[in-house]
Amino acid sequence: MEDTTILDFEFEAHTQPVSEVDRAALLANPGFGKIFTDHMAVIRYTEGKGWHDARIEPRRPIQIDPACAVLHYAQEIFEGLKAYRTPDGGAALFRAESNARRFAESAERLAMPPLPEEMFLSSIRELVRVDRNWIPEGEGASLYLRPFMFASETFLGVRPAKEYLYMVIASPAGAYFKGGAPSVTLWVSEHYTRAAPGGTGAAKCGGNYAASLVAQAEAIEKDCDQVVFLDAVENRYVEELGGMNVFFVFEDGSIITPPLSGTILPGITRESLLTLARAEGIDIREERYSIDQWKADAASGKLREAFACGTAAVVTPIGRVRGTGFDFTIGNGGPGMLTGKLREQLVAIQRGTAPDPHGWVERLF
């Protein structure tokens, strides 16, 4: 049975918050993941006691022992979601309950105690309320929220920890890709895979991303923006990018995206785009798509567009794909019409400039 305990958050104000002038300068060009707000949310877990000590406190370094379990056995998970400035000066969250649900599922896969969904949501709401002045304005800007949890018990031994620390930090954000890239170039990894059946591919844990970094570094060396991984069994079927799901748009207007088979992260942006496309009457299928078919469909013109999606990057057109022995362009190499339409619909709902027929947006103030 789900723990429905609701904790009240104690508040400790930062004694030396960033000044209004300095904050305005930082928000003018925040980049992505480089600056942070004044406060953070913290909740502790102890076996036999459960979740306790909920606090909003000044953002500061974490003091941990060298034998802290996470440093040795990598019990760690995280999420990513955004708070948006609305046209009337308020703020809104987009599908935060889906992040709460996925966070709990990731915890269970990593043998960690699931944080009750309402507790997750309360931590987000409280932090955004306190640091509301850090939400940037302007196209593409948002307050990126990073909830995470790790094993904080001090011990050496291969077993689930008995103590955990859950935290939320917030970072004002602009475009994920430098220059707001009109399209990105991908490198198809030949030697590395992101996840295997039975592994942690469907969980949002740091280990998945750590394992992708050598392949991402290879992509950068090849003058590509992102790596794309193939399946671990046949090394044939497209799965996902290092941190994003992928979609393919064909000449008849239909769309294919790889199915969730336990090796792909169930992206919230991915699911939102599936819903929007189906509401438009678009034939959208979740089925396997091979790299050989990708090459052939791009060469024949059958494939007109491709795009990647995720919380950070939103919807990003894929213009070019490279790999060992091949290099091909998709469509005209830039943003496609359907890609642009779906992105505009999604962003308009997120920012409160269009109706929200699916009940995805929560107004905070």
XYZ file of C-alpha atoms in Angstrom, residues 18-359:
342
model
C 21.633 36.489 -4.433
C 20.790 40.171 -4.779
C 18.004 41.307 -7.088
C 20.518 43.023 -9.386
C 22.817 39.994 -9.609
C 19.855 37.660 -10.097
C 18.564 39.768 -13.011
C 22.007 39.619 -14.642
C 22.126 35.835 -14.282
C 18.599 35.379 -15.667
C 19.401 37.451 -18.745
C 21.411 34.533 -20.163
C 21.093 31.507 -17.875
C 22.349 28.797 -20.232
C 21.511 25.309 -19.000
C 22.449 23.790 -15.643
C 25.019 26.427 -14.755
C 23.318 28.643 -12.184
C 21.129 27.707 -9.243
C 18.529 29.278 -6.981
C 18.977 30.193 -3.316
C 17.183 27.230 -1.738
C 16.670 23.472 -1.973
C 14.203 20.898 -0.653
C 15.395 18.056 1.586
C 13.635 14.977 3.023
C 15.344 12.130 4.878
C 14.488 8.429 5.027
C 15.501 6.008 7.770
C 14.487 2.355 7.844
C 11.949 1.835 10.618
C 11.110 5.540 10.733
C 10.190 6.239 7.138
C 10.298 9.662 5.520
C 10.938 12.550 7.903
C 12.635 15.932 8.368
C 11.122 17.729 5.377
C 12.807 21.097 4.895
C 13.242 23.984 2.493
C 16.669 25.339 3.336
C 19.551 27.328 1.818
C 21.309 25.578 -1.050
C 24.677 24.414 0.264
C 27.176 21.551 -0.053
C 26.237 18.098 1.229
C 28.521 16.619 3.888
C 28.856 12.849 3.474
C 31.183 10.170 4.810
C 33.746 8.558 2.440
C 31.940 5.268 3.078
C 28.578 6.702 2.011
C 26.801 3.889 0.166
C 26.052 5.869 -3.000
C 29.772 6.404 -3.635
C 30.373 2.668 -3.764
C 27.167 1.018 -4.990
C 25.498 3.809 -6.998
C 22.017 3.657 -5.504
C 20.864 6.940 -7.008
C 17.940 8.184 -9.089
C 16.780 11.552 -10.353
C 14.090 13.385 -12.301
C 13.849 16.491 -14.447
C 10.864 18.809 -14.852
C 10.197 22.504 -15.350
C 8.262 25.416 -13.913
C 7.174 27.933 -16.551
C 6.393 31.624 -16.294
C 2.828 32.177 -17.498
C 1.650 35.237 -19.483
C 0.016 36.781 -16.397
C 3.233 36.575 -14.372
C 2.303 33.400 -12.505
C 3.942 29.997 -12.730
C 2.902 26.513 -13.754
C 4.196 22.939 -13.653
C 3.800 20.513 -16.542
C 2.769 16.915 -15.741
C 4.630 16.867 -12.434
C 2.502 13.943 -11.269
C 4.012 11.853 -14.092
C 7.496 12.684 -12.831
C 6.412 11.703 -9.315
C 5.156 8.362 -10.598
C 8.291 7.655 -12.638
C 10.491 8.627 -9.683
C 8.758 6.022 -7.529
C 9.145 3.399 -10.262
C 12.847 4.182 -10.603
C 13.257 3.853 -6.832
C 11.687 0.405 -6.826
C 13.990 -0.754 -9.645
C 17.046 0.429 -7.669
C 15.812 -1.241 -4.433
C 15.137 2.151 -2.830
C 12.082 3.217 -0.804
C 9.585 4.953 -3.125
C 8.891 8.550 -2.173
C 5.104 9.021 -1.923
C 3.906 10.932 -4.967
C 2.203 13.677 -2.967
C 5.390 14.217 -0.971
C 7.332 14.587 -4.241
C 4.806 17.127 -5.510
C 4.811 19.081 -2.252
C 8.594 19.400 -2.355
C 8.416 20.822 -5.890
C 5.603 23.260 -5.090
C 7.269 24.532 -1.925
C 10.645 25.121 -3.579
C 9.130 26.945 -6.551
C 7.019 29.072 -4.205
C 10.085 30.130 -2.195
C 12.337 30.757 -5.226
C 9.619 32.077 -7.551
C 11.686 35.141 -8.496
C 14.222 32.836 -10.154
C 11.819 31.751 -12.913
C 13.159 33.419 -16.069
C 10.995 34.996 -18.727
C 11.375 34.849 -22.486
C 11.138 32.270 -25.244
C 12.559 28.900 -24.268
C 13.242 29.951 -20.675
C 12.101 27.993 -17.621
C 13.071 26.957 -14.118
C 14.538 23.468 -14.424
C 13.855 21.328 -11.349
C 16.099 18.418 -10.416
C 14.712 16.055 -7.743
C 17.151 13.294 -6.801
C 17.654 10.645 -4.147
C 20.683 8.665 -3.055
C 21.743 6.076 -0.489
C 23.222 8.089 2.392
C 23.977 5.295 4.869
C 27.622 4.887 5.895
C 28.598 1.258 5.278
C 30.439 -1.090 2.938
C 28.474 -4.125 1.818
C 26.401 -5.051 -1.205
C 22.836 -4.623 0.008
C 20.155 -1.921 -0.223
C 20.939 0.957 2.110
C 18.839 1.739 5.154
C 19.132 5.534 4.914
C 18.405 7.859 1.987
C 18.469 11.547 1.239
C 15.969 13.097 -1.171
C 16.636 16.601 -2.457
C 15.399 19.082 -5.051
C 17.544 21.829 -6.544
C 16.438 24.381 -9.131
C 18.270 25.942 -12.057
C 17.051 28.773 -14.314
C 17.460 27.516 -17.865
C 17.564 28.682 -21.443
C 17.985 26.522 -24.551
C 19.523 23.064 -24.009
C 21.561 23.121 -27.208
C 23.946 26.014 -27.800
C 22.500 28.669 -30.049
C 19.096 26.972 -29.904
C 20.289 24.735 -32.769
C 17.748 24.526 -35.667
C 18.658 20.834 -35.949
C 21.202 18.452 -34.494
C 23.594 15.897 -35.961
C 23.706 12.409 -34.453
C 26.458 9.819 -34.223
C 25.315 6.175 -34.296
C 27.261 4.280 -31.648
C 28.863 1.138 -33.002
C 30.691 -0.162 -29.945
C 28.499 0.888 -27.031
C 24.905 0.259 -25.958
C 22.858 2.236 -23.468
C 20.871 -0.578 -21.832
C 20.121 -4.292 -22.099
C 16.987 -6.353 -21.396
C 16.592 -6.872 -17.670
C 18.776 -3.882 -16.874
C 17.955 -0.383 -15.663
C 17.168 1.249 -19.020
C 13.625 2.184 -18.000
C 14.785 3.757 -14.716
C 16.130 7.292 -14.499
C 19.354 6.540 -12.665
C 22.754 8.145 -12.954
C 24.435 4.898 -13.983
C 22.600 4.888 -17.317
C 23.981 8.312 -18.124
C 27.475 7.512 -16.871
C 27.556 4.525 -19.222
C 26.578 6.763 -22.150
C 29.305 9.357 -21.653
C 32.101 7.568 -23.499
C 29.800 7.201 -26.511
C 28.742 10.850 -26.220
C 32.410 11.870 -26.117
C 32.937 9.859 -29.292
C 30.037 11.713 -30.913
C 31.585 15.069 -30.010
C 34.919 13.951 -31.465
C 33.058 13.200 -34.700
C 31.594 16.749 -34.722
C 28.136 15.477 -33.772
C 25.790 16.878 -31.135
C 24.444 13.660 -29.662
C 24.927 9.908 -29.726
C 22.113 7.538 -30.706
C 22.147 3.973 -29.401
C 21.083 0.724 -31.034
C 19.657 -2.288 -29.188
C 22.013 -4.443 -27.143
C 20.863 -7.791 -28.559
C 21.108 -7.382 -32.343
C 22.857 -4.001 -32.525
C 20.345 -3.155 -35.213
C 17.287 -1.331 -33.904
C 17.262 2.348 -32.923
C 16.509 2.847 -29.226
C 17.169 6.379 -27.978
C 19.723 9.145 -27.709
C 21.970 9.636 -24.711
C 19.230 11.589 -22.967
C 16.244 11.816 -25.328
C 13.638 9.723 -27.103
C 13.446 9.730 -30.907
C 10.609 9.984 -33.484
C 10.480 9.427 -37.274
C 8.036 11.241 -39.599
C 7.207 9.786 -43.033
C 5.950 11.161 -46.349
C 2.384 9.980 -45.665
C 2.347 11.957 -42.395
C 2.635 8.899 -40.168
C 5.063 8.668 -37.255
C 7.075 5.835 -35.717
C 8.812 5.846 -32.335
C 10.617 2.891 -30.727
C 8.429 0.943 -28.280
C 9.005 0.868 -24.539
C 10.506 -2.553 -23.969
C 12.308 -2.051 -20.667
C 15.483 -0.683 -22.231
C 14.126 2.775 -23.112
C 13.247 5.523 -20.647
C 9.477 6.197 -20.727
C 9.810 9.901 -21.469
C 7.046 12.243 -20.310
C 7.619 14.509 -23.306
C 7.480 11.384 -25.489
C 4.117 10.355 -24.061
C 2.785 13.903 -24.381
C 3.703 14.027 -28.073
C 2.053 10.655 -28.669
C -1.136 12.044 -27.123
C -1.018 15.286 -29.142
C -0.351 13.452 -32.407
C -3.202 11.002 -31.873
C -5.542 13.872 -31.007
C -4.666 15.325 -34.434
C -5.613 12.053 -36.107
C -2.008 11.249 -37.006
C -1.155 7.583 -37.521
C 1.527 7.098 -34.876
C 3.003 3.680 -34.199
C 5.287 2.379 -31.489
C 7.409 -0.165 -33.310
C 11.024 -1.111 -33.895
C 12.946 0.781 -36.574
C 16.361 -0.398 -37.749
C 19.367 1.709 -38.632
C 19.408 0.119 -42.113
C 15.788 1.157 -42.641
C 16.618 4.643 -41.388
C 19.357 4.957 -44.012
C 17.153 3.599 -46.798
C 14.125 5.756 -45.947
C 16.259 8.895 -45.725
C 17.876 8.110 -49.099
C 14.549 7.432 -50.836
C 12.805 10.464 -49.356
C 10.219 8.291 -47.621
C 11.471 9.658 -44.296
C 10.797 13.391 -44.247
C 11.594 14.378 -40.670
C 13.075 13.043 -37.435
C 13.242 14.616 -34.018
C 14.432 13.982 -30.492
C 12.490 14.970 -27.389
C 12.942 15.291 -23.659
C 12.245 17.653 -20.774
C 15.475 19.604 -21.222
C 15.585 19.794 -25.029
C 11.764 19.774 -25.537
C 11.517 18.899 -29.266
C 14.713 19.091 -31.333
C 14.849 18.360 -35.096
C 17.430 15.831 -36.300
C 19.023 17.014 -39.541
C 21.917 14.654 -40.137
C 23.012 11.179 -39.018
C 26.566 9.869 -39.167
C 28.246 6.583 -38.306
C 31.101 4.344 -39.380
C 30.883 4.219 -43.174
C 27.764 6.337 -43.632
C 26.538 9.921 -43.462
C 23.032 10.955 -44.483
C 20.676 13.928 -44.263
C 17.010 13.785 -43.319
C 14.707 15.892 -45.492
C 16.226 19.321 -46.001
C 18.469 18.919 -42.968
C 16.455 21.386 -40.908
C 13.210 21.556 -38.928
C 10.244 19.783 -40.509
C 6.677 21.062 -40.606
C 5.126 18.355 -38.439
C 8.000 18.526 -35.958
C 7.462 22.270 -35.665
C 3.697 21.915 -35.299
C 3.930 19.383 -32.479
C 6.562 21.443 -30.709
C 4.439 24.590 -30.917
C 1.400 22.770 -29.535
C 3.362 21.314 -26.639
C 5.130 24.554 -25.697
C 1.885 26.554 -25.885
C 0.235 24.200 -23.392
C 3.275 24.230 -21.102
C 3.377 28.031 -21.037
C -0.337 28.616 -20.689
C -0.849 30.312 -24.056
C -3.163 27.575 -25.359
C -5.976 25.473 -23.858
C -4.970 22.412 -21.825
C -7.501 19.745 -22.829
C -5.563 16.943 -21.141
C -5.237 18.552 -17.706
